[in-house]
Amino acid sequence: MTQNILFGKLKDYRLEGRKVTFEFEGGQENLRPSVEVISDTIFNVFVDYDGLGHRTRAIEGELGKRLNADTCQECQALGEGRENGPEGAEKAESTESVESRENAESPANREAAGKADWVSWEGSAVVIRSKKVTVKVNDGFAVDFYDCEGNPLSLAWRGERKEKSGLGWKELMLLAEEGHAASDGKAKGNQVQELRSLDKTDCIYGLGDKTGFLNKRHYEYVMWNSDIPDPHEDNFKSLYKSIPFMLVLKEKGAYGIFFDNHCKSFFDLGKESEDYYVFGAEEGNLDYYFMAGESLKEVVSDYTWLTGRAPMQQLWTLGYHQSRWGYESEEKIREVAKGLRENDLPCDCIHFDIDYMDHYKVFTWNQETYQDERKVISDLKEMGIKAVTIIDPGVKVEKDYYVYEEGMEKGYFAKKPDSREAYVNAVWPGDAVFPDFGDPRVRTWWAGKQKYLIDLGVGGVWNDMNEPASFRGPLPDDVVFTDEDRQAPHSQIHNIYGHNMAKATYEGWKEYSGKRPFVITRACYSGSQKYTTAWTGDNHSIWSHIRMMIPQICNLGMSGMNFVGADVGGFGSDATPELFARWIQAGCFMPFFRDHCALGGRPQEPWQFGKEVLSISRKYINLRYELLPYLYDLMHETEVTGIPMVRPLVMEYEEDENVRNRNDEFMLGDRMLIAPVVEQGARERMVYLPQGIWYDYWTGERKEGRSFFVKEAPLDVCPVYVKAGAVIPKYPARLCVGEDKDDLLILEAYPGEGVYTHYQDNGEDFQYRQGAFNEYEISNQDGEAEVKILHEGYRPYGKIEIVRKF
Ligand code: GLC
């Protein structure tokens, strides 16, 4: 049913704090339709269809914490000693406009009138004004947003949804016979849906890890965390992650919509109609946040302010990671480590896939294939290599296995409906039960389990299969889980299962390791960035997947997930030498840089493809290590502003229509543009540079922007361009992050003028939040750079060397 029919004419409104609740002629008071002013640019629109109120897992108290930044220790610590405090604190102040106007009336008056001067009737609509946005609430709970000059930002769509052409059963049978997925085109049974108008030029971004291209307009997606081993294609509707957040770039300005509903939801972004987009869900509430921005960056900043920002990781996590499913024994792991060092390849981490476990039982180690796991881990450490272990949620059903026994005794696993019995499906260990991570007690238990790994000297945890994946058919919708303080069926928990698992893991590592927790996840929901990094799951060694990686990582970044990467070389299928060379070139600029592949395929370490590819790999892994301080600066920027390290060109140059659909180039920060070769056989490629002057990173060739040109790119060249006036901080190449403590910082200064801020801390723990960091300001005048210390709280560099480029 559309809201229009449901609600009818707008009758009255009521005010509680910043929240305006509406009354309509259609009754339905129990639905409590409301608009809440969160800040000058963020508004929550809410209809309580299921009577359970807000059920957010993305915000989890962050909002309250942030709005009261004064009382938030973490926010305060973040802001200490910095010229630009955290956005959260700034935002909290900016909301005062609403508060102060509200406070202008005495509470007694307010109660009597239930009104405030920032809310008023205009004709038949109720108008809510913040400093930056005007919201009009009309009959039928049609909510329109305007900028402060009265230009429409986003309008409710007044019409009905277009019917899709229905198919008869005969046609459906015919399609099914040859194995085609067929839909009868009937509208899905959605409890919740919202239709909003589209302008002709609107482009749409975000939505997490969805396949396909950068601009999501004209496509349709479903949010249902899905483990799909088949090669991911443009037309896939779901993948591992559910991040129901979209950004709309308008001719002027931008806005975001975060549909905070973690049940199965869908987005039709102009596929059904050119004139509107629609989002909705099968269950739960209409609960969305509208964020107005002058730019995409402002919208991302608002979204991450609301749901949390990806915190700084340990410096070593930015190094090269070597992985493979099938490193079956201690000998094999040692052989890989030796191979890395013998081939002079920098590397900071080897990942231990499920092979290390005893019969795939989590928090155990295989004693048949390892003589001494503790010794292997410490020997790797000696070589400068950390161990990261995989942990899946499925706990093997086995008598006397301690994790199973403990969980069963305490009732910590998801249960069959109407029963106290644990629900059993199958994953790697065979019959398995699923920890009920939505229960805070289960998270504490799981957090405690991390001690087993921490005590062994493991450096971080890789959470996999947490959609949750299951081999004996999907978990039925009614399997019983917990959603914090109430029971909830699987259908309502599925999309936050990975989120809750990551949260438990993060909390354990934060508590017991004393370091910044390094958690990697496959499944997640909005807000997971506070706890975990991520990779894009099981891609394949095919050219379409190296191409897809670029928009996928860019959209994940715009969706708050900053520290992300795809399996370099591809997971399934076999990489050719050429594909591997191109992939390592592109992958070395991604936040998470890991070579990983599947059991049984062609080995994929850089030395498996012959001398030429080995030396290309070394060149780019070395470059990655040189760029560590630049990458670290960007990671710091993400923690402070939410802007991702890797971003699409459109985030920097949104006025330029040539970049709105640019799928095969990306920016690393705001001053490095990467245009990787992603075509088999290509030894040149078309490059587009946006406005400004650019320098070819390799040759120094000067290029005028707003131009297309063909760049020669032999197999060892990945085209990279640096913006005029840039300063790029570098370290000398090294075999691992901890090496070379003499601390030489190299500042490469490009022709032109610019100012750059460089950040430095111990790269390990949370001391920086107490002020243990240095911040430098570097002014560049045509390669003559001057360094000024802005904040001194950490051991400074031994030497800073300025290198004039070109
Ligand atoms: C899943 C993961 C993959 C891992 C494999 C075995 O397919 O996505 O990365 O190697 O499981 O654990």
Tab-separated table of N, CA and C and ligand atoms in Angstrom, residues 227 240 323-325 353-355 390 392 428 462 464-465 522 535 537-538 567 571 594 596-599, ligand 1:
chain	number	residue	atom	x	y	z
A	227	ASP	N	26.646	-15.519	-0.255
A	227	ASP	CA	27.908	-16.169	-0.611
A	227	ASP	C	27.710	-16.793	-1.986
A	240	TYR	N	28.072	-10.174	-0.822
A	240	TYR	CA	28.286	-10.520	0.589
A	240	TYR	C	27.804	-9.460	1.580
A	323	SER	N	48.574	-14.852	0.733
A	323	SER	CA	47.572	-15.792	1.223
A	323	SER	C	47.278	-16.849	0.181
A	324	ARG	N	46.721	-17.942	0.643
A	324	ARG	CA	46.180	-18.947	-0.254
A	324	ARG	C	45.435	-19.970	0.580
A	325	TRP	N	44.335	-20.443	0.041
A	325	TRP	CA	43.658	-21.570	0.651
A	325	TRP	C	44.392	-22.809	0.147
A	353	ASP	N	44.598	-19.850	6.140
A	353	ASP	CA	43.219	-20.186	5.765
A	353	ASP	C	42.779	-21.394	6.605
A	354	ILE	N	41.600	-21.927	6.320
A	354	ILE	CA	41.032	-22.997	7.166
A	354	ILE	C	41.954	-24.204	7.361
A	355	ASP	N	42.986	-24.337	6.526
A	355	ASP	CA	43.884	-25.500	6.612
A	355	ASP	C	44.555	-25.647	7.975
A	390	ILE	N	42.174	-17.303	9.817
A	390	ILE	CA	40.748	-17.237	9.461
A	390	ILE	C	39.922	-17.790	10.626
A	392	ASP	N	35.783	-18.802	11.066
A	392	ASP	CA	34.424	-18.837	10.521
A	392	ASP	C	33.431	-18.901	11.679
A	428	TRP	N	32.262	-25.813	6.584
A	428	TRP	CA	33.483	-26.611	6.347
A	428	TRP	C	33.619	-27.807	7.284
A	462	TRP	N	40.666	-12.953	10.361
A	462	TRP	CA	39.959	-12.868	9.090
A	462	TRP	C	38.629	-13.614	9.261
A	464	ASP	N	35.297	-15.067	7.971
A	464	ASP	CA	34.769	-15.489	6.670
A	464	ASP	C	33.424	-16.200	6.878
A	465	MET	N	32.728	-16.463	5.805
A	465	MET	CA	31.497	-17.270	5.801
A	465	MET	C	30.420	-16.710	6.731
A	522	ARG	N	33.987	-10.718	5.506
A	522	ARG	CA	33.407	-10.845	4.167
A	522	ARG	C	32.007	-10.233	4.162
A	535	TRP	N	37.236	-7.625	2.576
A	535	TRP	CA	37.648	-7.892	1.192
A	535	TRP	C	36.409	-8.286	0.410
A	537	GLY	N	35.508	-10.848	-1.296
A	537	GLY	CA	35.049	-12.228	-1.418
A	537	GLY	C	35.634	-12.941	-2.621
A	538	ASP	N	34.896	-13.955	-3.064
A	538	ASP	CA	35.464	-14.895	-4.038
A	538	ASP	C	35.325	-14.410	-5.482
A	567	ASP	N	40.761	-9.844	-3.800
A	567	ASP	CA	41.853	-10.821	-3.877
A	567	ASP	C	42.680	-10.520	-5.128
A	571	PHE	N	40.564	-15.070	-6.980
A	571	PHE	CA	40.465	-16.221	-6.069
A	571	PHE	C	40.213	-17.515	-6.855
A	594	ARG	N	46.170	-7.830	-0.793
A	594	ARG	CA	46.417	-9.244	-0.495
A	594	ARG	C	46.274	-10.107	-1.736
A	596	HIS	N	45.486	-13.628	-2.921
A	596	HIS	CA	44.831	-14.809	-2.332
A	596	HIS	C	44.202	-15.635	-3.443
A	597	CYS	N	44.265	-16.961	-3.312
A	597	CYS	CA	43.582	-17.787	-4.316
A	597	CYS	C	43.071	-19.080	-3.709
A	598	ALA	N	42.295	-19.784	-4.501
A	598	ALA	CA	41.562	-20.944	-3.995
A	598	ALA	C	42.413	-22.207	-4.014
A	599	LEU	N	41.955	-23.140	-3.231
A	599	LEU	CA	42.546	-24.473	-3.170
A	599	LEU	C	42.480	-25.118	-4.562
B	1	GLC	C1	35.694	-18.809	1.248
B	1	GLC	C2	36.484	-17.518	1.299
B	1	GLC	C3	37.865	-17.737	0.756
B	1	GLC	C4	38.548	-18.848	1.541
B	1	GLC	C5	37.711	-20.107	1.495
B	1	GLC	C6	38.264	-21.214	2.392
B	1	GLC	O1	35.458	-19.182	-0.049
B	1	GLC	O2	35.834	-16.496	0.609
B	1	GLC	O3	38.614	-16.567	0.792
B	1	GLC	O4	39.812	-19.113	1.003
B	1	GLC	O5	36.397	-19.836	1.938
B	1	GLC	O6	38.327	-20.808	3.704
